[in-house]
mmCIF file of C-alpha atoms in Angstrom:
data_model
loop_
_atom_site.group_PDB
_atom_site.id
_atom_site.type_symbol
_atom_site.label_atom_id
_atom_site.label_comp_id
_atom_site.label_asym_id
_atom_site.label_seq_id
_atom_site.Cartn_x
_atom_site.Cartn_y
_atom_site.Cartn_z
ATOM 1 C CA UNK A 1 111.935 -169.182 21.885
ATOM 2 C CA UNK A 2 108.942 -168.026 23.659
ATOM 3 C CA UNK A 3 105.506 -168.274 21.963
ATOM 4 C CA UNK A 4 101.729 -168.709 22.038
ATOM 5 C CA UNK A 5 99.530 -171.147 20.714
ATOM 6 C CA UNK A 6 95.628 -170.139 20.507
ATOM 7 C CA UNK A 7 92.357 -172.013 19.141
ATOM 8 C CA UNK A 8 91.556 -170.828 15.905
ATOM 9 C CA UNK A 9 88.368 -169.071 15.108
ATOM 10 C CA UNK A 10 85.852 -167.965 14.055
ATOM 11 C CA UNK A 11 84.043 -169.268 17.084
ATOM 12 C CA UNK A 12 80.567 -167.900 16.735
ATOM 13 C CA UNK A 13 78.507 -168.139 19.419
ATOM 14 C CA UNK A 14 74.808 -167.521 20.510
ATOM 15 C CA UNK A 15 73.923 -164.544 22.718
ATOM 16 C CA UNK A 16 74.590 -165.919 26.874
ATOM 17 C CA UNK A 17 76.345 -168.784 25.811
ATOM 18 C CA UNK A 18 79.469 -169.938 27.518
ATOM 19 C CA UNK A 19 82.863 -168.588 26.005
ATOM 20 C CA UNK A 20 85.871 -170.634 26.275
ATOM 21 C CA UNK A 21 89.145 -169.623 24.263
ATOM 22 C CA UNK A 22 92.062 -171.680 24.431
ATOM 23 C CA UNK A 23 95.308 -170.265 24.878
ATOM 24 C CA UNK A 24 98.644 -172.200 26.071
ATOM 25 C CA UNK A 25 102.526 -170.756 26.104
ATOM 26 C CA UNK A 26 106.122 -171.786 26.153
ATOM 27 C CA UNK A 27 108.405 -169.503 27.737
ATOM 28 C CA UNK A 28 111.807 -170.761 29.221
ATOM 29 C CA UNK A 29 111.362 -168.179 32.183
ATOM 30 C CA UNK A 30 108.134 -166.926 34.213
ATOM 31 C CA UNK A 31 106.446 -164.982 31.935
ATOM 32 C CA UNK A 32 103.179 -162.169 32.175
ATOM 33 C CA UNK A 33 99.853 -163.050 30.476
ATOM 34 C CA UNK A 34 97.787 -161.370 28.628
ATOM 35 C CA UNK A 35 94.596 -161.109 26.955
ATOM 36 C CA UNK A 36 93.999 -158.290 24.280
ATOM 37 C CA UNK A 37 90.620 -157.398 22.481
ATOM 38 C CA UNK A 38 91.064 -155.718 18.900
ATOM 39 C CA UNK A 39 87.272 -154.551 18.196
ATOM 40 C CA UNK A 40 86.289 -154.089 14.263
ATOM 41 C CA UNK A 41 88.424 -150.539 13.268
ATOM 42 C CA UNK A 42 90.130 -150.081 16.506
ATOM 43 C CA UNK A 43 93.915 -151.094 17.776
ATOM 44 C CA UNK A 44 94.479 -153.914 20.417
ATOM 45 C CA UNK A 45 93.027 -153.120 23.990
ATOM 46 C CA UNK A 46 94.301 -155.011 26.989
ATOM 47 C CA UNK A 47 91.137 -157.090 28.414
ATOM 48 C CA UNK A 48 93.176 -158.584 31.492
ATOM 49 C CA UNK A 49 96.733 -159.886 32.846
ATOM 50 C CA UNK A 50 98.009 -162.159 35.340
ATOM 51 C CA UNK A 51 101.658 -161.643 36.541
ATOM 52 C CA UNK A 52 102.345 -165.073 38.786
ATOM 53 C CA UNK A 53 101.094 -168.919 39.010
ATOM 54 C CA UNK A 54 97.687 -169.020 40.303
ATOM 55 C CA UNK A 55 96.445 -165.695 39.266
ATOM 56 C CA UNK A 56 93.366 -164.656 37.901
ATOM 57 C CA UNK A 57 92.865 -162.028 35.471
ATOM 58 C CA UNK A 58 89.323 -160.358 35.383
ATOM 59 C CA UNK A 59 87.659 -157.371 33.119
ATOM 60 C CA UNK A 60 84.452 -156.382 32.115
ATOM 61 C CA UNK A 61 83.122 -160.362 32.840
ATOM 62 C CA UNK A 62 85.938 -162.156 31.384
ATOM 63 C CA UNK A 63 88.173 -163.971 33.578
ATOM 64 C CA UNK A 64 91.764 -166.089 32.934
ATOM 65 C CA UNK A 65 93.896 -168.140 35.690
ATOM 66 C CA UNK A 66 97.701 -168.373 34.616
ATOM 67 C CA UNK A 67 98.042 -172.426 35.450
ATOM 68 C CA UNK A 68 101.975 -172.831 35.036
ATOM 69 C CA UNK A 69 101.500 -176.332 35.463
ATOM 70 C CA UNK A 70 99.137 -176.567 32.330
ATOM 71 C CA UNK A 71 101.284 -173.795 30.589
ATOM 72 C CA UNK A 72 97.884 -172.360 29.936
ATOM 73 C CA UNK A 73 95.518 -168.940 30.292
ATOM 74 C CA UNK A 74 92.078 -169.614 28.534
ATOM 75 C CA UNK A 75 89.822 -167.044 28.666
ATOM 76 C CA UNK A 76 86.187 -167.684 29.755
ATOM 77 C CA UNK A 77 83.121 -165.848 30.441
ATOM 78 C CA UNK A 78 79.605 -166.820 31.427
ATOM 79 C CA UNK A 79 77.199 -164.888 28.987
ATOM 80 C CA UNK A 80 78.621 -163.607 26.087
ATOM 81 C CA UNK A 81 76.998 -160.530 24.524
ATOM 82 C CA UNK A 82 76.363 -159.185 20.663
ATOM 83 C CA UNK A 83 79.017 -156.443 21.681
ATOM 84 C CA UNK A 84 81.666 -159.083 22.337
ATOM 85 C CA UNK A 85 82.165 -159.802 19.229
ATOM 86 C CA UNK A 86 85.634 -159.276 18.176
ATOM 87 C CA UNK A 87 88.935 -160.903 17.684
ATOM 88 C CA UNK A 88 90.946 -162.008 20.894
ATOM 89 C CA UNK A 89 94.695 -162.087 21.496
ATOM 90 C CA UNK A 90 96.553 -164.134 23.878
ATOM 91 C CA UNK A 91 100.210 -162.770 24.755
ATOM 92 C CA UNK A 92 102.694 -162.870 27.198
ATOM 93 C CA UNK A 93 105.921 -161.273 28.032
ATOM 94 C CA UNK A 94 108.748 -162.070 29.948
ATOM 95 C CA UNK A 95 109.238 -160.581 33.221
ATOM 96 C CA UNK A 96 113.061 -159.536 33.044
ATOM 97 C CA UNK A 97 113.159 -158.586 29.260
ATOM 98 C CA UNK A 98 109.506 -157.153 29.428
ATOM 99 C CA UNK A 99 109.936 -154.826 26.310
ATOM 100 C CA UNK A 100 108.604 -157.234 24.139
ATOM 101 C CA UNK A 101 105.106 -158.624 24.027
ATOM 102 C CA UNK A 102 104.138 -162.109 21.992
ATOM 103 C CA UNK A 103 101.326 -162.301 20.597
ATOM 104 C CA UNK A 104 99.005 -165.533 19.443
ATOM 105 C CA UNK A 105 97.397 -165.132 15.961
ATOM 106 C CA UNK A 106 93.959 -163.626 17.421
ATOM 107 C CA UNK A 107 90.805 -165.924 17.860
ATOM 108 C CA UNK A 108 87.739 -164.170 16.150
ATOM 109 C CA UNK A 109 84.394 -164.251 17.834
ATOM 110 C CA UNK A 110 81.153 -163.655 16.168
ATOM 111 C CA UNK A 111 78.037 -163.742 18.646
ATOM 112 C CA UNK A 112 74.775 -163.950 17.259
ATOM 113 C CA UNK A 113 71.981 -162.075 18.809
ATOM 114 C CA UNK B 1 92.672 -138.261 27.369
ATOM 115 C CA UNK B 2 93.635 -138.370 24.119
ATOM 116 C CA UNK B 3 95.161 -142.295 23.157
ATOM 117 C CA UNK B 4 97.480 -142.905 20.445
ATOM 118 C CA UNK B 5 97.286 -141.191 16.996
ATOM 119 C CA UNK B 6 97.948 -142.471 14.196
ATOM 120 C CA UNK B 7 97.515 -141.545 10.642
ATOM 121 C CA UNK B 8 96.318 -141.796 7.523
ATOM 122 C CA UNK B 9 93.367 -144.403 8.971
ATOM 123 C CA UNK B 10 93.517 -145.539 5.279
ATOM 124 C CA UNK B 11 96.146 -145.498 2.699
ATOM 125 C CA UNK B 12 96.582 -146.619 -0.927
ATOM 126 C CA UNK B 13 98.984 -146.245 -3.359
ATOM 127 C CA UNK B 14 100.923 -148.139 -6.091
ATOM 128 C CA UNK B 15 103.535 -149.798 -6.430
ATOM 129 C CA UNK B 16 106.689 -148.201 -6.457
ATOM 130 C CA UNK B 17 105.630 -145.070 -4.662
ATOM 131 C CA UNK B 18 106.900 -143.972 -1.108
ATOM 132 C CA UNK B 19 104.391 -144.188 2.080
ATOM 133 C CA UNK B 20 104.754 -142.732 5.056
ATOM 134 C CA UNK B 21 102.710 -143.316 8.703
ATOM 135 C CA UNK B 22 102.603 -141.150 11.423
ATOM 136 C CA UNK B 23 102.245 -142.108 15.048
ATOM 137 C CA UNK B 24 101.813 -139.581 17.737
ATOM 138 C CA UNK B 25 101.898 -141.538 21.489
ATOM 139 C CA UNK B 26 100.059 -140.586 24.494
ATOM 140 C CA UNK B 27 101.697 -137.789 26.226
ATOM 141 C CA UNK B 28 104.712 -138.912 29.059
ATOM 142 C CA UNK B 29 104.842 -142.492 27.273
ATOM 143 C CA UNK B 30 108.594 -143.167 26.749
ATOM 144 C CA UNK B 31 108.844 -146.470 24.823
ATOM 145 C CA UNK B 32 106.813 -146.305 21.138
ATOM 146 C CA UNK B 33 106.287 -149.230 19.253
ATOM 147 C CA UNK B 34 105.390 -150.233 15.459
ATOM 148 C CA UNK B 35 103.786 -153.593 14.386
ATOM 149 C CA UNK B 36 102.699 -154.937 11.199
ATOM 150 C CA UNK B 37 99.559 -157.105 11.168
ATOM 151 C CA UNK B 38 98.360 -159.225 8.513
ATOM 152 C CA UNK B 39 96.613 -162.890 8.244
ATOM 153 C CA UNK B 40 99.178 -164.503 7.293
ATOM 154 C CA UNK B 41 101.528 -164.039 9.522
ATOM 155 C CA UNK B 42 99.373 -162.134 12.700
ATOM 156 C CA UNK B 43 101.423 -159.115 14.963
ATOM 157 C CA UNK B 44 104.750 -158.450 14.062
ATOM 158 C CA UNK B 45 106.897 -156.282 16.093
ATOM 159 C CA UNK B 46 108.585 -154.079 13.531
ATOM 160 C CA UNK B 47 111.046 -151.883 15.667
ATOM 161 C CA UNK B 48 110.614 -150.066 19.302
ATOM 162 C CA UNK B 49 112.318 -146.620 20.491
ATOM 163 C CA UNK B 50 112.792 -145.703 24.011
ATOM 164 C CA UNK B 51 112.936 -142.068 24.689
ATOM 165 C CA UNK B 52 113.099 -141.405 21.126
ATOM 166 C CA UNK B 53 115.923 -143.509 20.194
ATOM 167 C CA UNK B 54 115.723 -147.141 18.277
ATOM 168 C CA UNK B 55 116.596 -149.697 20.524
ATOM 169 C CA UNK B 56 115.234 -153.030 18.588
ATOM 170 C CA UNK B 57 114.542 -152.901 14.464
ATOM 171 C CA UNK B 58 115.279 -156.287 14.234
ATOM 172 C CA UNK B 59 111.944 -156.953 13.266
ATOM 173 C CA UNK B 60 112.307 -154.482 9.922
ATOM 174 C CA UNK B 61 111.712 -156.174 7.062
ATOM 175 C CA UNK B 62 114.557 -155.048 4.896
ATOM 176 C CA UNK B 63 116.455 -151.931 3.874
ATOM 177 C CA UNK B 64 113.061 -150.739 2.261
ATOM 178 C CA UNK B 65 111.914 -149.777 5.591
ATOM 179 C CA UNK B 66 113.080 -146.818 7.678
ATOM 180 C CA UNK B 67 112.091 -145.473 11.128
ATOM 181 C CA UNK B 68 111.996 -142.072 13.012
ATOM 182 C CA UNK B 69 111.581 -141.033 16.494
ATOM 183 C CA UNK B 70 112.831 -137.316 16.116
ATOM 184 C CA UNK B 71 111.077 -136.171 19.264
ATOM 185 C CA UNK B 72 108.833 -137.542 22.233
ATOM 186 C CA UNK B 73 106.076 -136.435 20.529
ATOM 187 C CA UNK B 74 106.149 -138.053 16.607
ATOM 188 C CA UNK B 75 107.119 -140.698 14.844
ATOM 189 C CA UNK B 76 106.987 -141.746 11.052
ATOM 190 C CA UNK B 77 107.245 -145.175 9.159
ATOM 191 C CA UNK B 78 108.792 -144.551 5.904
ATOM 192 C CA UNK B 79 108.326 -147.568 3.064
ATOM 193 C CA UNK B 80 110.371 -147.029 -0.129
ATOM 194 C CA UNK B 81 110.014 -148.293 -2.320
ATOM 195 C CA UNK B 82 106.868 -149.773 -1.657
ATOM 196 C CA UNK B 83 105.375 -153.533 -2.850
ATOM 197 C CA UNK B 84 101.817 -155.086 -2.922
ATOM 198 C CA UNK B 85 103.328 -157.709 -0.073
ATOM 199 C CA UNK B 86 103.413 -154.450 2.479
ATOM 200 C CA UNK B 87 100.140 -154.078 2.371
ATOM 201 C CA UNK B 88 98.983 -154.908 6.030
ATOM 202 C CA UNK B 89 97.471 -152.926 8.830
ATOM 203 C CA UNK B 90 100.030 -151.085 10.578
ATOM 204 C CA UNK B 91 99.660 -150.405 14.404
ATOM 205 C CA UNK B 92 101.902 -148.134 16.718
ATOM 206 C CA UNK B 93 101.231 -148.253 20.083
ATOM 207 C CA UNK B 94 103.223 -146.572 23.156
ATOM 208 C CA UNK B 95 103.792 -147.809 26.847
ATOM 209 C CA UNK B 96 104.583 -145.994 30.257
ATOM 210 C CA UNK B 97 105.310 -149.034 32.315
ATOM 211 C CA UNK B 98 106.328 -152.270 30.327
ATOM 212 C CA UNK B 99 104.894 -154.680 29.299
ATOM 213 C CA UNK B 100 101.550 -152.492 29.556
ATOM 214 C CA UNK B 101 101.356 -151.245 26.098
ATOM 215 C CA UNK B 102 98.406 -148.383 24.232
ATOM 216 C CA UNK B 103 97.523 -148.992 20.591
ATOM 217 C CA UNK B 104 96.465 -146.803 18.339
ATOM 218 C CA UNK B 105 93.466 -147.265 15.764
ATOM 219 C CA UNK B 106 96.391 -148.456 13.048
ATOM 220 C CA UNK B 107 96.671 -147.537 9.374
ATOM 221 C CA UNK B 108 95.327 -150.047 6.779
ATOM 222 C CA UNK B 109 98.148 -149.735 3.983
ATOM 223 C CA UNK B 110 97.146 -151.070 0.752
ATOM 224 C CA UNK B 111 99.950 -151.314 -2.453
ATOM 225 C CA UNK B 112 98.360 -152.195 -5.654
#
């Protein structure tokens, strides 16, 4: 079946460092990407999404490309602040049965002022 | 706008006992969701309703858990009996336009 495969954290981090977090997916169709921030005490928030091959994703200074022929979505962003930190969530859904989202196990970021 | 509601924040109780969550969705959603989240095993989907009727529970644990959608506004999570391995954090979350989906702030269930 469809799933996600994420780097595991904690990835801590200095404040404006480079973030990088790995994400790559197997789906047997053409599925929707996602990236979903869960801040401490809160629910998940969607961050960004790309629908097709090619597409980049881009909230709030983080930005993802869905690359179909890497099977991957990593999530980047130039300068990382103190206010970042939180735990990350890679998903994707399937665009015919879309009622179902799958998540990756969450990649926790700690950045250090 | 008011997001999705969901209480108690925090619950504890003992083994045995009955728990129930409450989820309110944003107003005009139609499809309400409840996951179960824990470190073990991450975001579960537990069971979705579409315009308040169940339309995927496969993701219920067993018979111990029951689920209610009895209008657009309010739904409840019922555990009983419940057990120390149900402690987790439990999110419901509601969509208008899948796969787009609103979480709320989740209950943190604790069974001693």
């Amino acid at each position: 079946g469809d799933s996600v495969t994420q780097m595991e954290g904690p990835v801590t981090l200095s404040e404006e460092a480079f973030l990088t977090i790995n994400c790559t997916y197997t789906a047997t169709g053409y599925p929707s990407l996602f990236w979903y921030v869960q801040y401490p005490g809160e629910g998940l928030q969607l961050l960004l999404k790309a629908t097709k091959a090619d597409d980049k994703g881009s909230n709030k200074g983080f930005e993802a490309t869905y690359r179909k022929e890497t099977t991957s979505f990593h999530l980047e962003k130039g300068s990382v602040q103190v206010s970042d930190s939180a735990v990350y969530f890679c998903a994707l859904s399937d665009q015919v049965r879309d009622d179902k989202i799958i998540f990756g196990k969450g990649t926790r970021l700690h950045i250090l002022p | 706008d008011a997001g999705v509601i969901q209480s108690p924040r925090h619950e504890v109780t003992e083994m045995g006992q009955e728990v129930t969550l409450r989820c309110k969705p944003i107003s005009g959603h139609d499809y309400l969701f409840w996951y179960r989240q824990t470190m073990m095993r991450g975001l579960e989907l537990l069971i979705y309703f579409n315009n308040n009727v169940p339309i995927d529970d496969s993701g219920m644990p067993e018979d111990r858990f029951s689920a209610k959608m009895p209008n657009a506004s309010f739904s409840t999570l019922k555990i009983q009996p419940s057990e120390p391995r149900d402690s987790a954090v439990y999110f419901c979350a509601s969509s208008l336009k899948l796969p787009e989906q609103f979480f709320g702030p989740g209950t943190r269930l604790t069974v001693l």
